[in-house]
XYZ file of C-alpha atoms in Angstrom:
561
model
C 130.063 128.022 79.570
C 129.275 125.868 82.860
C 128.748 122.820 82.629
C 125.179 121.196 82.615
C 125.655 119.814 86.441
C 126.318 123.165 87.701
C 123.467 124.712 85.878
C 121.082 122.169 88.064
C 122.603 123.975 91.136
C 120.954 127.719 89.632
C 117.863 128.246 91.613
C 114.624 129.577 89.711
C 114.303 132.284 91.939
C 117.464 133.517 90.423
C 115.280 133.947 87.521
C 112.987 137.761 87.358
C 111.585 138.301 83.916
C 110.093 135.707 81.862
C 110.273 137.751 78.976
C 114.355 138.209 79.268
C 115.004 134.592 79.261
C 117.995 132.956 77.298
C 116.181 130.440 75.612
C 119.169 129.501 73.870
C 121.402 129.501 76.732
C 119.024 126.604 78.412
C 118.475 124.820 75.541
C 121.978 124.282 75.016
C 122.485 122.812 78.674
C 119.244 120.326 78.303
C 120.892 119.111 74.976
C 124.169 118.669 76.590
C 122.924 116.270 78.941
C 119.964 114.719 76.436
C 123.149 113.792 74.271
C 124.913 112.277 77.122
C 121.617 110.361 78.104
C 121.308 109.383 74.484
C 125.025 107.664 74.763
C 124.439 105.960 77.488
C 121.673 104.251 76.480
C 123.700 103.023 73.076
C 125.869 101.614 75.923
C 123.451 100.185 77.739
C 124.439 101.666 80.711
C 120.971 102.119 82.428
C 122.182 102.939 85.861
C 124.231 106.375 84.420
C 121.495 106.952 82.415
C 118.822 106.942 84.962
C 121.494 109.745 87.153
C 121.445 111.820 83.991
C 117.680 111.804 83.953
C 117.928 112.841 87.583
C 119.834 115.986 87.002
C 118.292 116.407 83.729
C 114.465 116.716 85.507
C 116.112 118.842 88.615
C 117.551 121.617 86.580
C 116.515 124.930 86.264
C 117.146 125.126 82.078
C 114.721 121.738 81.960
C 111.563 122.978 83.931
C 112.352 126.252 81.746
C 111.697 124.294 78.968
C 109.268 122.055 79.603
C 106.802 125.701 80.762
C 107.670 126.747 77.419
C 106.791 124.055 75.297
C 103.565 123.099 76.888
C 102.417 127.122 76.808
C 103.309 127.105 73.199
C 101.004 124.007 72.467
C 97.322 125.306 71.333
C 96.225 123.295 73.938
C 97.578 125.598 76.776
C 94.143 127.016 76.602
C 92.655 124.049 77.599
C 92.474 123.577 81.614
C 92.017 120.572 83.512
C 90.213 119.015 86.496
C 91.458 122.310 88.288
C 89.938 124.710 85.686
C 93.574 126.964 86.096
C 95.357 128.084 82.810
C 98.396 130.008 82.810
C 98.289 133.438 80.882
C 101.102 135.903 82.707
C 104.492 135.792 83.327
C 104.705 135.821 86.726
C 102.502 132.212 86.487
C 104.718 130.952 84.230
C 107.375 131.246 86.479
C 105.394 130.166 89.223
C 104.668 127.070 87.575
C 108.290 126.114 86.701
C 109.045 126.773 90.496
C 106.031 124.275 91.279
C 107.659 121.530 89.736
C 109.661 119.729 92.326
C 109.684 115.841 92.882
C 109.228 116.014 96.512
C 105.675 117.049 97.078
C 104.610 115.995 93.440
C 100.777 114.460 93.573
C 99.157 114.429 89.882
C 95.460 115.332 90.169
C 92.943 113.325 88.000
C 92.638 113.389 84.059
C 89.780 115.292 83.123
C 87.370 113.132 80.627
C 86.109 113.929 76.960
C 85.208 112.557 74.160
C 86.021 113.477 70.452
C 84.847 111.944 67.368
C 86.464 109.254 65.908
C 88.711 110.597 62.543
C 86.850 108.956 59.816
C 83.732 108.200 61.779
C 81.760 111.215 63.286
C 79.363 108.987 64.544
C 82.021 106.638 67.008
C 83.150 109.078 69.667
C 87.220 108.120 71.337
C 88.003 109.460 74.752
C 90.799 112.164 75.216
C 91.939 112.647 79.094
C 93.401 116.162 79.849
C 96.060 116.472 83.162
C 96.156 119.827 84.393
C 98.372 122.501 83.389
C 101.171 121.491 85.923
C 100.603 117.893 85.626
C 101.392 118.774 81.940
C 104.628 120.372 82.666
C 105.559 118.105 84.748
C 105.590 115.503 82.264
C 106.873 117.751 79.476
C 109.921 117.824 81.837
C 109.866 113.533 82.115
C 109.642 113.892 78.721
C 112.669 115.663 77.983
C 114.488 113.075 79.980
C 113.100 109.806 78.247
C 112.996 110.937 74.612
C 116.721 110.532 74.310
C 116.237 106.684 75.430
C 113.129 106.487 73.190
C 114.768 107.588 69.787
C 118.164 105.190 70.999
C 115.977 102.286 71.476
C 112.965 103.096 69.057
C 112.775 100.436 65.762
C 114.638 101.825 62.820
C 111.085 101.292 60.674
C 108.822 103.327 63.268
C 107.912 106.833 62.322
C 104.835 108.002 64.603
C 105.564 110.733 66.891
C 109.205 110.781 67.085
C 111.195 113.872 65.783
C 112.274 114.458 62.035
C 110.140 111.748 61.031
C 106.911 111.299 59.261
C 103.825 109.926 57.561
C 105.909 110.509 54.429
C 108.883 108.781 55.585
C 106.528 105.376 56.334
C 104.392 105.614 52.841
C 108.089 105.976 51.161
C 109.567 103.161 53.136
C 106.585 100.708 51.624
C 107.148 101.795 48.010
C 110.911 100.383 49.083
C 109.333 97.259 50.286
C 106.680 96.473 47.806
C 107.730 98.349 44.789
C 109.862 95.376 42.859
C 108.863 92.610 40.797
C 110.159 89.952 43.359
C 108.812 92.094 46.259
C 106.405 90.249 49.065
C 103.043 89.463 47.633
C 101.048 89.885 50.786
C 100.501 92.333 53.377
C 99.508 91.741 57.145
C 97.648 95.131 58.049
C 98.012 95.132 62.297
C 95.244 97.222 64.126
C 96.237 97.459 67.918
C 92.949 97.283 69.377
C 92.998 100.790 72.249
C 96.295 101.268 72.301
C 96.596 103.886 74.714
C 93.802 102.405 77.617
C 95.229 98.896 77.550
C 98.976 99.132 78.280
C 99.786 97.065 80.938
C 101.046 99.163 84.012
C 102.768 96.620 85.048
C 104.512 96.205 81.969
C 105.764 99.966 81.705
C 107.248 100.444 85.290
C 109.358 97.236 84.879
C 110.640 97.881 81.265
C 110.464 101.833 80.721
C 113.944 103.729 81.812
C 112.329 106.800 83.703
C 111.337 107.754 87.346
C 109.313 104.839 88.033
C 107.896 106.779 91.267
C 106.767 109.701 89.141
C 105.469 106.988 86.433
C 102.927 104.947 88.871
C 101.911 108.373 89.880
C 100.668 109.668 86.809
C 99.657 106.151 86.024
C 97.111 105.377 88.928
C 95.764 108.990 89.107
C 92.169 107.880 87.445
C 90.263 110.670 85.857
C 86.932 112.377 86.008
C 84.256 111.999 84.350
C 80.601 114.358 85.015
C 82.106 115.048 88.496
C 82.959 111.314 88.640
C 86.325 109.807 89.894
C 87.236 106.573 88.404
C 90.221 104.486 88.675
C 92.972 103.571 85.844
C 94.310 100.209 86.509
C 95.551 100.147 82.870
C 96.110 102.816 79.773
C 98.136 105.997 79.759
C 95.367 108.463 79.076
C 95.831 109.932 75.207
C 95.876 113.628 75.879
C 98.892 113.086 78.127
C 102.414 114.512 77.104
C 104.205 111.878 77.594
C 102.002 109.082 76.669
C 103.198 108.910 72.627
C 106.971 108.151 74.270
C 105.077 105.617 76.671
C 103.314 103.873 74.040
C 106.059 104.076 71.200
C 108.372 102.211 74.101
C 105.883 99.399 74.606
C 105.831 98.349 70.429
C 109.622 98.856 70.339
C 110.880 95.799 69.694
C 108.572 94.322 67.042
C 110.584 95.026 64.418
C 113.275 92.857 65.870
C 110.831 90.181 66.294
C 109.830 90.237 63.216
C 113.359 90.400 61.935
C 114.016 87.062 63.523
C 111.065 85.448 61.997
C 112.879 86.256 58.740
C 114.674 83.997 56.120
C 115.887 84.044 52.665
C 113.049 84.246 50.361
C 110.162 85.175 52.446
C 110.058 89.237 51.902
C 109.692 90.229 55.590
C 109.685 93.989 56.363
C 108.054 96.013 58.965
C 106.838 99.546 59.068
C 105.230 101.008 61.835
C 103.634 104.095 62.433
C 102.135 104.769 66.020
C 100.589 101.666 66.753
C 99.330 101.212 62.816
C 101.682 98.685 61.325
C 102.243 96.499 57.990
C 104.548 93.430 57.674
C 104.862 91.976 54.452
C 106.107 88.666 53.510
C 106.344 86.469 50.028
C 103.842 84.061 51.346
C 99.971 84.008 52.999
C 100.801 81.081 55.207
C 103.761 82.373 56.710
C 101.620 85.806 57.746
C 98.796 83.649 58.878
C 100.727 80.531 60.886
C 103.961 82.062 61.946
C 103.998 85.978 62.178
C 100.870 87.160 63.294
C 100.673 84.416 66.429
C 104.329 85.860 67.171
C 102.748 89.628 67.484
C 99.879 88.739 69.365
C 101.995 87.072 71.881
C 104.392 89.743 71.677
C 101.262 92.561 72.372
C 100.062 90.091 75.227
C 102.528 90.198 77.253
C 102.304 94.299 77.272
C 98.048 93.992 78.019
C 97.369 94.477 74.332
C 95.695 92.945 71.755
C 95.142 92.870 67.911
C 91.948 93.984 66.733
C 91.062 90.780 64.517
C 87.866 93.008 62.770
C 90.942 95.109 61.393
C 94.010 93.210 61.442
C 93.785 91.664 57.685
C 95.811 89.703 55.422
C 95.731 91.275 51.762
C 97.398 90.274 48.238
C 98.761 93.156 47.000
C 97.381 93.498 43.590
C 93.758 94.116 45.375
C 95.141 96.912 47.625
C 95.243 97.923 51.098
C 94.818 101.690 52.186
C 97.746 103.073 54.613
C 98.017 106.318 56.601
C 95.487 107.909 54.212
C 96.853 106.558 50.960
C 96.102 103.214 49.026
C 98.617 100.854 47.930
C 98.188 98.566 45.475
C 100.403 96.770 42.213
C 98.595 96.898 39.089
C 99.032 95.205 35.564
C 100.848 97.082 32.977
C 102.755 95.559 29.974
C 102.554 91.929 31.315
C 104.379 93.427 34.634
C 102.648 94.329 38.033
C 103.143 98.135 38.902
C 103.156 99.548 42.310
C 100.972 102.491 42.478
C 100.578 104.906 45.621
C 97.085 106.930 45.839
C 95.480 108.808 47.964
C 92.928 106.616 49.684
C 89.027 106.673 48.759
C 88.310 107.441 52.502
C 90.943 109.964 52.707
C 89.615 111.896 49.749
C 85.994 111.544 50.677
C 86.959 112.789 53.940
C 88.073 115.813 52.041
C 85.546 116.555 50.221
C 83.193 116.300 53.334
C 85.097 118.939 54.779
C 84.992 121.374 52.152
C 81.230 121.122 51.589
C 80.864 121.696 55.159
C 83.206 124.545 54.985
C 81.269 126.386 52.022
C 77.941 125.491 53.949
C 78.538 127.429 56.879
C 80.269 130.180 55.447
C 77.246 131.511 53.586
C 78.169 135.193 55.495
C 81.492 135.549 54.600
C 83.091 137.776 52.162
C 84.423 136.286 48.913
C 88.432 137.012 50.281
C 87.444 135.584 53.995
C 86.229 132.398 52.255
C 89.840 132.205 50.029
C 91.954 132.500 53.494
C 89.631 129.971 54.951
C 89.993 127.342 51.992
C 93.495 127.782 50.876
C 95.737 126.439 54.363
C 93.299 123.222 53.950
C 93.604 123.017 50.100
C 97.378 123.648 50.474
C 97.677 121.065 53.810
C 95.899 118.293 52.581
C 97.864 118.586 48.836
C 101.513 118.709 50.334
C 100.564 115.868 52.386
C 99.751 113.476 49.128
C 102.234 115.406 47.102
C 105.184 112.599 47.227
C 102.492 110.050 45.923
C 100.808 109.388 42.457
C 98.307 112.246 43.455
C 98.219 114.402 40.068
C 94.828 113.205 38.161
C 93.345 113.121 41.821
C 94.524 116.740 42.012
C 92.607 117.849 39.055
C 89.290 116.225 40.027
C 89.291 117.834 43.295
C 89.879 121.077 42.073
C 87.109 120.655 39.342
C 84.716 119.821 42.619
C 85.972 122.655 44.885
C 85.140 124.658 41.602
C 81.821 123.927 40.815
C 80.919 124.142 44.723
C 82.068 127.650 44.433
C 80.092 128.574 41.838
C 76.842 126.950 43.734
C 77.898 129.651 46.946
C 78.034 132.194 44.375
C 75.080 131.296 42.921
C 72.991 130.998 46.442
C 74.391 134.528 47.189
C 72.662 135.915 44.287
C 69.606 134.016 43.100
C 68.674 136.302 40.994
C 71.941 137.067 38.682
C 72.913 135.218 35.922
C 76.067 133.265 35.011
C 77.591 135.629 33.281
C 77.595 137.931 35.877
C 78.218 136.045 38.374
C 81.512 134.563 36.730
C 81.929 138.465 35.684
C 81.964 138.941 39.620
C 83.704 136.112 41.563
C 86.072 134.559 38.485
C 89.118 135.964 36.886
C 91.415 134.875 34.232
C 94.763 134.966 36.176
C 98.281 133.882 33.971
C 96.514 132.100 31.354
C 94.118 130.213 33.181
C 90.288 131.202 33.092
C 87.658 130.892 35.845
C 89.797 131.591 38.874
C 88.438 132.028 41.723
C 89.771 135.723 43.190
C 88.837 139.192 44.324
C 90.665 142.313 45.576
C 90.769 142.590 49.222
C 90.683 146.290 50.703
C 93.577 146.499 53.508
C 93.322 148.540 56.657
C 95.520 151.446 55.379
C 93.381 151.881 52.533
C 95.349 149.527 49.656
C 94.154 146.851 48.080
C 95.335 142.859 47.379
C 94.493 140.061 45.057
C 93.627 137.232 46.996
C 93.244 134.264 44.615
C 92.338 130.470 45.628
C 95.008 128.140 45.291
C 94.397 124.939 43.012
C 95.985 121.557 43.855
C 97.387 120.798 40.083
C 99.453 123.583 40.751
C 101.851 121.803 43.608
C 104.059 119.436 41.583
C 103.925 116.376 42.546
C 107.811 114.909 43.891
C 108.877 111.827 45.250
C 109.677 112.091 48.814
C 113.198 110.856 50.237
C 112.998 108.987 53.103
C 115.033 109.512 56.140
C 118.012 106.851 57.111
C 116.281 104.623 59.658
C 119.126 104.264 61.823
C 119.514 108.195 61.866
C 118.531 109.836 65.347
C 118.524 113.967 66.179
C 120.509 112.781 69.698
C 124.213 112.036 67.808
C 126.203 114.596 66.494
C 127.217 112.584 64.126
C 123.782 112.688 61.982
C 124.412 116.411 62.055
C 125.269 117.248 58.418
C 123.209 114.406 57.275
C 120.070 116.851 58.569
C 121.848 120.190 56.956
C 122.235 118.103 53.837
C 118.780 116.490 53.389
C 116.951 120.092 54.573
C 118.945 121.763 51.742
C 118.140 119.273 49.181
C 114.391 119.654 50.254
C 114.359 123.485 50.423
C 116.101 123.406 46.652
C 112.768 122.699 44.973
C 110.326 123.488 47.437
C 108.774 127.046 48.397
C 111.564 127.699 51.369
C 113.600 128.629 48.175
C 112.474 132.284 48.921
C 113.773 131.843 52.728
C 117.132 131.204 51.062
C 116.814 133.850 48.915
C 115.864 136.484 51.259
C 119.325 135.375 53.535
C 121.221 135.332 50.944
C 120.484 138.868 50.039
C 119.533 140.230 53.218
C 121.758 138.841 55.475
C 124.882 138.107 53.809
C 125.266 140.406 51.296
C 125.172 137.776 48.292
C 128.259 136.418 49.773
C 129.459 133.028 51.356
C 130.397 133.619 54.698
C 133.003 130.975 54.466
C 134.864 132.200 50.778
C 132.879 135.525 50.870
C 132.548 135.234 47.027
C 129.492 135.928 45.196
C 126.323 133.026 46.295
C 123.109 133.072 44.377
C 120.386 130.610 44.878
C 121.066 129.183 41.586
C 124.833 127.939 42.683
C 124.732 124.708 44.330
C 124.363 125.797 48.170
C 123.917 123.580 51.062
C 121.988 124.831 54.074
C 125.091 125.754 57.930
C 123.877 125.427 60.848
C 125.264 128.038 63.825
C 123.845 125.993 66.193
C 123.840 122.393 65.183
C 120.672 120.162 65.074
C 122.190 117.749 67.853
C 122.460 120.862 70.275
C 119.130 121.807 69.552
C 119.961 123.727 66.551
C 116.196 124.479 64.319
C 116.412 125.541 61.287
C 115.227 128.893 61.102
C 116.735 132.355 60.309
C 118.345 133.356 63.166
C 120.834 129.980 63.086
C 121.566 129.396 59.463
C 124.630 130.269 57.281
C 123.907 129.228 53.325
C 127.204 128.565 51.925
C 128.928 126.443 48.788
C 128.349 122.728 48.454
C 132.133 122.770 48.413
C 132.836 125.671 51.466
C 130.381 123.002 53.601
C 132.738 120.219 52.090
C 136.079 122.253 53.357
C 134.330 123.080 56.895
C 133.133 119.974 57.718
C 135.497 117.572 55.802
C 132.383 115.497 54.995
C 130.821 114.797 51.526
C 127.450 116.179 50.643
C 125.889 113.748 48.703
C 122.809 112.372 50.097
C 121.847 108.678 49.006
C 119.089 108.991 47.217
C 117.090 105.866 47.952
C 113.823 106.495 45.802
C-alpha cells in the first residue's frame, strides 16, 4: 500500500472511468492522513498539522472524495449563481480536476429564503455556492474536521459525526435527573449564528488555509441579480460552515467549567449553537454565568438573543431540541420527566393534516407509503423519551383524520362500508388502516399503516463525550455500542440475513454454530477510524467472547442511563 504522501503525487488524469473508482482504496489514504491530522492537533502541534492539511487538500484520493460526497447530497441538484449542475461522469471528473488552489476564485452565494422551522410565517436566508465552490470546501472540510472533533467540547453534539439530538436530550436527564440535581436552567439562544461570526475572529483562531478561508468569506452573494458584500457570517448553505461555526462556540464548555465550584450544579450541553447550563442557584445564572457567555460570544461578533435566552426553575419546564423537560411531584419527591414538546407535536400534527389535505387523488396504498417514513421518523426520534401515552393520542388523531379522507372520497357511503373498505382487523387489532396493493408483475401486497404505540419506547445510551471517530483507539467502543443498539432494534434482521447468508451460521473466528440469539458483537473489516461504515460489505458478526480473544479488549459497554 503507498503511503498517503505518495498518493498526493498520482495525477487525476491518471484517473479514466468514474464508474471504476476504488472508493475504498482512497478512502483509506484520506483517513490515514485525517488520523495523523487528528494527532497532531491532541499535540498541539499546529504547524505539522497545517502541512498535513496541505497534502491532505492536494491529493488526488481527497478531491475524489470531496466530488463524491457533495454529488451524493440531495442538494447536488441544486445549482448556484452559475446555474451548472453536474450529472455525467466525465463532469465529475472534470470537476475534481478543477479543484486546484492556484487559480481558486469562489463566485458569489446565491440568495434564498426558507421558512423559519416552527414559524411559516418568519422566512431565514439559506446562501447556495456553486457546485465547485461546494467541492471545494467539501475538500477544506475533510482537512479541518479532524481538528474540529480534537478540539470540539466533550458536551457538544450538533453536526459532528456519531453524535446526536439523542445523545444531548440523554446527557440532560444525566444532569437534571437527581434529587440534588441543579434547580435552574439558563436556556442560551445565539441570536444569527451563522451571519454574525466575526471574520476576523475565524482567520486568526481557525487551523485551515486562511487564504482559501477569506476567500470564501468575502465572496458576498446575490440576491434578484444583486451583488452584496459579506463583511461578517459564513453563509448557512455552505459545506463547511457547521465546522466554522461549531469552532467559534468551542470553548464554552471550558468556560463554563471554570465558573464551577462545589455545590453549584454547573453542566453544559450544547447542540449547534442551542445550549443549556444548569446550576443549583438563579443568582449565580443571572450575575456570574450568563455575563461570562456574552462576553465570551462578543469577542467572536455574536450575541445572545435576550427575547430567548431565559432563566427557568425546573419544576415549570423548559422545551429542548423538540422535547420538554421538566421535574414533577410524585410521592413527596420531584420526578424528572422527558416529553415530547407541545410545539413539536403540534408541528406534527400540522403536517399530517396538510399531508391528507392534498392527497385527496391518491390511492389508499400511495397515501400509506406517503404517511408511514414520517409516522416512523418522527416516532424513533422521541422513542428514547417518555413518549408512550403521546404515542397513542397521535395515532387516535391520524385515525380519525383517515376516516374523514375516506369519508370525503365517498360522500355518499356509509360507515360501515366505508370501514368494510379502507379498515382491516390485522393480528388482533381492529380498524387498521390497509389495502392490497397490485404489483407490476401482476401480484399483490398488503400495505398496512404503521401506528406509533407499536415502536417500544427505550432509553437511549449516550455516547462517551470524550470519544472521537479520529482515534483508533475508540474503535471497538463503536463495534460495541452499534451491536448493543442493533440487539433490540429492527437491524436485528441485517444480522440475521449475514449470519445466514454470508457466513453460513458460523463465526468466522471459531467457525462454530452463531445464531442471533447467542450473544454476538458486531467486526468490523475495515475499522471505523479508517473509515470503516457499518454496512454489509465490511462486517463480520462473531461471539462476544471470539471479539474478546481478537481484540484482547472487554465488551462491556458502561451503561450510563
Amino acid at each position: 500500500m503507498p503511503t498517503a504522501e505518495l498518493c498526493t503525487n498520482a495525477s487525476i488524469s491518471s484517473v479514466n472511468d468514474w464508474n471504476s473508482i476504488n472508493w475504498d482504496y482512497h478512502v483509506l489514504i484520506v483517513r490515514k492522513l485525517q488520523l495523523r491530522i487528528a494527532k497532531a492537533s491532541e499535540q498541539k502541534k499546529f504547524n505539522k498539522v497545517k502541512r498535513l492539511q496541505w497534502i491532505l487538500t492536494h491529493s488526488l484520493s481527497a478531491k475524489l472524495i470531496a466530488v463524491r460526497d457533495i454529488l451524493q447530497n440531495s442538494g447536488s441538484k441544486t445549482p448556484g449563481v452559475d446555474g451548472i449542475t453536474i450529472k455525467t461522469s466525465k463532469e465529475k471528473l472534470a470537476l475534481a480536476k478543477s479543484l486546484r488552489r492556484r487559480d481558486y476564485k469562489p463566485l458569489p452565494l446565491r440568495r434564498i429564503y426558507i421558512p423559519k422551522a416552527g414559524n411559516k410565517k418568519k422566512l431565514r436566508p439559506i446562501s447556495i455556492p456553486t457546485i465547485r465552490d461546494r467541492a471545494f470546501q467539501s475538500l477544506h472540510t475533510l482537512a479541518l474536521l479532524p481538528v474540529s472533533e480534537v478540539t470540539a467540547d466533550h458536551n457538544s453534539y450538533g453536526f459532528r459525526p456519531k453524535r446526536s439530538c439523542a445523545d444531548a436530550i440523554a446527557q440532560s436527564f444525566i444532569c437534571l435527573g437527581r434529587q440534588a440535581s441543579a434547580r435552574f436552567t439558563l436556556e442560551g439562544d445565539i441570536r444569527g449564528c451563522f451571519d454574525n461570526i466575526s471574520h476576523e475572529w475565524m482567520l486568526n483562531n481557525i487551523c485551515t488555509d486562511t487564504v482559501i478561508l477569506e476567500k470564501w468569506l468575502k465572496a458576498g452573494y446575490v440576491e434578484i441579480d444583486k451583488w452584496f458584500t459579506t463583511d461578517q457570517g459564513t453563509g448557512q448553505g455552505g459545506i463547511i460552515s457547521p465546522v466554522l461555526s461549531n469552532m467559534t462556540l468551542d470553548g464554552m464548555e471550558a468556560l463554563i467549567n471554570r465558573l464551577s465550584r462545589l455545590g453549584n450544579r454547573l453542566n453544559f450541553i450544547r447542540y449547534a449553537d442551542d445550549f443549556i447550563v444548569t446550576a443549583y442557584s438563579k443568582d449565580l445564572l443571572e450575575q456570574q454565568v450568563k455575563p461570562a457567555i456574552e462576553f465570551f460570544l462578543k469577542e467572536r461578533g455574536l450575541e445572545l438573543s435576550q427575547e430567548k435566552t431565559v432563566i427557568t426553575k425546573i419544576t415549570e419546564g423548559f422545551d429542548f431540541l423538540g422535547q420538554n423537560v421538566r421535574k414533577y411531584p410524585a410521592n413527596g419527591k420531584l420526578k424528572l420527566l422527558i416529553t415530547p414538546s407541545k410545539k413539536s407535536i403540534h408541528s406534527f400534527k400540522q403536517g399530517i393534516t396538510q399531508t391528507l389535505r392534498k392527497a385527496r387523488h391518491l390511492t389508499q396504498a400511495q397515501l400509506i407509503q406517503l404517511l408511514n417514513p414520517k409516522i416512523t421518523g418522527w416516532a424513533n426520534y422521541h422513542r428514547g423519551v417518555v413518549s408512550k401515552k403521546i404515542f397513542n393520542d397521535i395515532d387516535n388523531f391520524i385515525w380519525r383524520n383517515l376516516y374523514r379522507w375516506a369519508k370525503r372520497r365517498h360522500p355518499n357511503k356509509g360507515t360501515r362500508w366505508i370501514m368494510h373498505k379502507y379498515f382491516k382487523k390485522i393480528g388482533g387489532a381492529n380498524h387498521r388502516f390497509s389495502t392490497n396493493e397490485l404489483l407490476d408483475n401482476g401480484a399483490t401486497i398488503e400495505v398496512t399503516l404503521k401506528r406509533m404505540a407499536d415502536i417500544p419506547i427505550k432509553r437511549h445510551i449516550k455516547i462517551k463525550k470524550e470519544v472521537h471517530p479520529f482515534d483508533s483507539k475508540y474503535d471497538a467502543y463503536y463495534e460495541q455500542r452499534t451491536s448493543d443498539q442493533w440487539r433490540n432494534n429492527s437491524e436485528r434482521n441485517t444480522v440475521a440475513y449475514i449470519i445466514s447468508r454470508d457466513q453460513y451460521d458460523l463465526c468466522p473466528c471459531c467457525h462454530q454454530s452463531l445464531t442471533i440469539n447467542q450473544r454476538w458483537t458486531i467486526s468490523l473489516r475495515t475499522k471505523p477510524s479508517l473509515g470503516g461504515e457499518f454496512k454489509l460489505g465490511n462486517m463480520d458478526i462473531i461471539h462476544t467472547k471470539c471479539y474478546e480473544v481478537r481484540h484482547n479488549t472487554p465488551t462491556t459497554i458502561t451503561k450510563i442511563l
